[in-house]
């Protein structure tokens, strides 16, 4: 069966990456691409690398244009997806790459986003440990999927195995992320100009204000086994824009639970990801680079135990547009439809 697909926000970075992956997917046909201010223009005027899709023209983003497809991807700014998802009740599968359907808490939404709250959908991070199982199980047959925030899924994947195994204390999590500016979208912003970021590292959303924080807390709460104590999850989260177009290198640490051995710690991460294709734990003493995951649907992870500090440190590299957003969305689509999970996705990056 060939599924018809519409992609909204197709002139942006996330929409373009979704299209790049889907263009190589044998089970889908990309029929419709939409935009707002760029409607009426050729897709390749904004995504010149997508030569196989040069026949497509950007249409207006309306419920009428998006309806009538088997699958709709929404790659819109936060707060804009909900107005369309409400009107797509007849669409078999809708995948939102924005934040509108990620959070379960109205209070978190009001504090970090604001505007209309929409019901949470199945979270699109298949490998994430949840409640003694794995998120993949919840994606099977799903009709509504919330693709993750790139920073949020990177940190959540980094620490969830430790939460699931009960080897880390969630009351003092610290994470610092080097992030490429493509994660902030394609809109013209002075702080994202080349003259502002080249030769510089620029922190932003410092002091607990980043919108991905409640998403991380939600994922780590879900990682606890059934019946585990509802201990607090406190996280210091500091992203830093660095001069690479795409990529995330997240260094996350948490205190070790007293009495946990080094072998216990590594076993927790090996149990979570030892059989995974797209989340790979590196050998002891090795740590990833963002260059190794460029263009791949891969999260590479290295862990270290700092006994002097009593903490575990996890370093994770992802391509924020691939595994961080679009790759996770397509991977989740494959699972929901019963297709091979790795269809159209690769573990191989681009080098040099």
Short mmCIF file of C-alpha atoms in Angstrom, two decimals, residues 4 63 66-72 84-94 143-144:
data_model
loop_
_atom_site.label_atom_id
_atom_site.label_comp_id
_atom_site.label_asym_id
_atom_site.label_seq_id
_atom_site.Cartn_x
_atom_site.Cartn_y
_atom_site.Cartn_z
CA UNK A 4 -0.58 9.75 0.52
CA UNK A 63 -7.62 22.31 6.78
CA UNK A 66 -4.40 19.15 4.32
CA UNK A 67 -7.51 16.95 4.40
CA UNK A 68 -7.91 13.99 2.09
CA UNK A 69 -4.47 12.46 2.76
CA UNK A 70 -3.64 9.28 4.63
CA UNK A 71 -0.92 11.01 6.67
CA UNK A 72 -0.39 14.66 7.60
CA UNK A 84 -5.43 22.32 12.19
CA UNK A 85 -5.39 19.10 14.20
CA UNK A 86 -8.89 19.81 15.44
CA UNK A 87 -10.05 19.91 11.81
CA UNK A 88 -8.27 16.70 10.71
CA UNK A 89 -10.43 14.21 12.57
CA UNK A 90 -10.92 12.15 9.39
CA UNK A 91 -7.18 11.82 8.70
CA UNK A 92 -5.90 8.36 9.62
CA UNK A 93 -2.52 9.50 10.98
CA UNK A 94 -1.44 12.99 12.04
CA UNK A 143 -3.25 7.64 14.97
CA UNK A 144 -1.97 10.81 16.65
#
